[in-house]
Short mmCIF file of C-alpha atoms in Angstrom, two decimals:
data_model
loop_
_atom_site.label_atom_id
_atom_site.label_comp_id
_atom_site.label_asym_id
_atom_site.label_seq_id
_atom_site.Cartn_x
_atom_site.Cartn_y
_atom_site.Cartn_z
CA UNK Y 1 120.08 108.68 89.51
CA UNK Y 2 117.05 110.96 89.67
CA UNK Y 3 115.49 112.46 86.58
CA UNK Y 4 113.81 115.73 87.48
CA UNK Y 5 112.27 114.14 90.56
CA UNK Y 6 110.50 111.62 88.32
CA UNK Y 7 107.91 114.29 87.56
CA UNK Y 8 106.20 112.81 84.56
CA UNK Y 9 103.06 110.81 84.00
CA UNK Y 10 102.98 107.57 82.08
CA UNK Y 11 100.09 107.00 79.76
CA UNK Y 12 98.99 104.26 77.46
CA UNK Y 13 100.70 104.13 74.07
CA UNK Y 14 99.03 106.24 71.44
CA UNK Y 15 99.50 106.71 67.73
CA UNK Y 16 102.18 104.74 65.94
CA UNK Y 17 105.42 103.28 67.22
CA UNK Y 18 107.14 106.46 66.07
CA UNK Y 19 104.94 108.53 68.41
CA UNK Y 20 106.15 108.96 71.96
CA UNK Y 21 105.02 110.77 75.08
CA UNK Y 22 108.60 112.02 75.20
CA UNK Y 23 108.67 113.08 71.53
CA UNK Y 24 109.60 116.51 70.24
CA UNK Y 25 105.99 117.60 69.92
CA UNK Y 26 102.76 116.33 71.42
CA UNK Y 27 99.46 118.10 71.82
CA UNK Y 28 96.86 117.97 74.54
CA UNK Y 29 94.56 116.24 72.06
CA UNK Y 30 97.09 113.39 71.73
CA UNK Y 31 96.79 112.62 75.44
CA UNK Y 32 93.36 113.73 76.57
CA UNK Y 33 91.65 110.39 75.95
CA UNK Y 34 94.45 108.26 77.35
CA UNK Y 35 94.08 106.78 80.81
CA UNK Y 36 96.94 107.52 83.15
CA UNK Y 37 98.93 104.36 83.81
CA UNK Y 38 101.28 105.65 86.48
CA UNK Y 39 102.74 108.66 88.17
CA UNK Y 40 106.42 108.38 88.90
CA UNK Y 41 106.95 110.84 91.69
CA UNK Y 42 108.84 110.20 94.87
CA UNK Y 43 105.96 111.05 97.19
CA UNK Y 44 103.70 108.43 98.70
CA UNK Y 45 101.78 107.30 101.76
CA UNK Y 46 103.31 105.16 104.50
CA UNK Y 47 101.29 104.11 107.54
CA UNK Y 48 102.74 102.36 110.56
CA UNK Y 49 100.84 101.09 113.57
CA UNK Y 50 101.92 99.39 116.75
CA UNK Y 51 102.47 99.70 120.48
CA UNK Y 52 105.85 101.41 120.05
CA UNK Y 53 104.98 103.62 117.08
CA UNK Y 54 104.67 107.38 117.52
CA UNK Y 55 101.10 108.50 116.99
CA UNK Y 56 100.16 111.13 114.40
CA UNK Y 57 103.77 111.82 113.47
CA UNK Y 58 104.85 112.89 110.02
CA UNK Y 59 107.72 110.70 108.85
CA UNK Y 60 110.23 112.90 107.05
CA UNK Y 61 112.76 111.54 104.58
CA UNK Y 62 111.18 108.12 104.08
CA UNK Y 63 111.93 106.31 100.83
CA UNK Y 64 110.35 103.20 99.38
CA UNK Y 65 113.58 101.28 100.01
CA UNK Y 66 113.20 102.05 103.73
CA UNK Y 67 109.98 100.05 104.04
CA UNK Y 68 111.48 96.55 104.27
CA UNK Y 69 114.14 97.49 106.87
CA UNK Y 70 111.50 99.34 108.90
CA UNK Y 71 109.10 96.39 108.82
CA UNK Y 72 111.90 94.03 109.88
CA UNK Y 73 112.81 96.42 112.70
CA UNK Y 74 109.19 96.66 113.86
CA UNK Y 75 109.02 92.85 113.95
CA UNK Y 76 112.23 92.66 115.96
CA UNK Y 77 114.10 90.95 113.13
CA UNK Y 78 117.59 91.77 111.86
CA UNK Y 79 118.13 93.55 108.56
CA UNK Y 80 120.50 91.94 106.04
CA UNK Y 81 123.58 94.15 105.61
CA UNK Y 82 123.20 94.03 101.83
CA UNK Y 83 119.62 95.37 101.94
CA UNK Y 84 119.13 98.87 100.61
CA UNK Y 85 117.40 101.42 102.80
CA UNK Y 86 117.37 102.01 106.53
CA UNK Y 87 114.98 101.40 109.39
CA UNK Y 88 112.92 104.52 110.07
CA UNK Y 89 113.60 104.45 113.81
CA UNK Y 90 112.38 108.05 114.20
CA UNK Y 91 108.85 106.73 113.52
CA UNK Y 92 108.88 104.99 116.90
CA UNK Y 93 108.28 106.49 120.35
CA UNK Y 94 111.06 108.49 121.94
CA UNK Y 95 113.71 106.29 123.49
CA UNK Y 96 112.58 103.09 121.77
CA UNK Y 97 115.49 103.01 119.33
CA UNK Y 98 117.94 103.54 122.21
CA UNK Y 99 116.70 100.43 124.00
CA UNK Y 100 116.05 98.52 120.75
CA UNK Y 101 118.94 99.22 118.37
CA UNK Y 102 118.67 98.10 114.76
CA UNK Y 103 120.13 94.60 114.39
CA UNK Y 104 121.95 93.49 111.27
CA UNK Y 105 122.80 90.08 109.90
CA UNK Y 106 125.45 89.13 107.37
CA UNK Y 107 124.12 87.60 104.20
CA UNK Y 108 126.19 84.46 104.78
CA UNK Y 109 124.01 81.85 106.37
CA UNK Y 110 120.85 83.12 104.77
CA UNK Y 111 118.10 80.64 104.02
CA UNK Y 112 118.96 80.87 100.33
CA UNK Y 113 122.50 79.59 100.95
CA UNK Y 114 121.37 76.85 103.33
CA UNK Y 115 118.69 75.52 100.98
CA UNK Y 116 119.49 71.81 100.52
CA UNK Y 117 117.83 71.77 97.09
CA UNK Y 118 119.40 74.62 95.13
CA UNK Y 119 117.76 75.71 91.92
CA UNK Y 120 118.89 73.84 88.86
CA UNK Y 121 118.17 76.86 86.66
CA UNK Y 122 116.10 76.81 83.50
CA UNK Y 123 115.87 73.92 81.10
CA UNK Y 124 117.08 74.57 77.56
CA UNK Y 125 113.44 74.82 76.42
CA UNK Y 126 112.58 77.31 79.19
CA UNK Y 127 115.68 79.41 78.45
CA UNK Y 128 114.78 79.47 74.75
CA UNK Y 129 111.18 80.52 75.54
CA UNK Y 130 112.41 83.31 77.82
CA UNK Y 131 114.90 84.52 75.23
CA UNK Y 132 112.18 84.52 72.56
CA UNK Y 133 109.85 86.49 74.83
CA UNK Y 134 112.55 89.07 75.64
CA UNK Y 135 113.36 89.39 71.94
CA UNK Y 136 109.65 89.95 71.20
CA UNK Y 137 109.55 92.70 73.82
CA UNK Y 138 112.57 94.38 72.24
CA UNK Y 139 115.07 93.67 75.03
CA UNK Y 140 117.19 91.37 72.83
CA UNK Y 141 118.03 91.52 69.16
#
């Protein structure tokens, strides 16, 4: 789901809890002294370097979820089938992807499943502390 291309700025909280950056009415004065805490737009910078990488090429259509598959591809490692995104093979020199196709691996047999000491989860005290923290943040009632 995309919300207007994420074109809004996030700023530090101001005023009371009833005030909101997304409220019905805010003025420039309300925000002018607030430091920007984030810009949620889909644009960004992605740099890739290596022997088989195209030089000075603009990578069109890249998304943040494509970074991990692309890094795995550049390292010659397979991408888990359940991983979101795709390897940006068009960032590599012409013909490289033809001779080096993207490899995939099923999630079965992953290191997580083969771990001889699986996690025992949280203790009752830890679970209670987490629940209390989430309640304090307003995620639980």
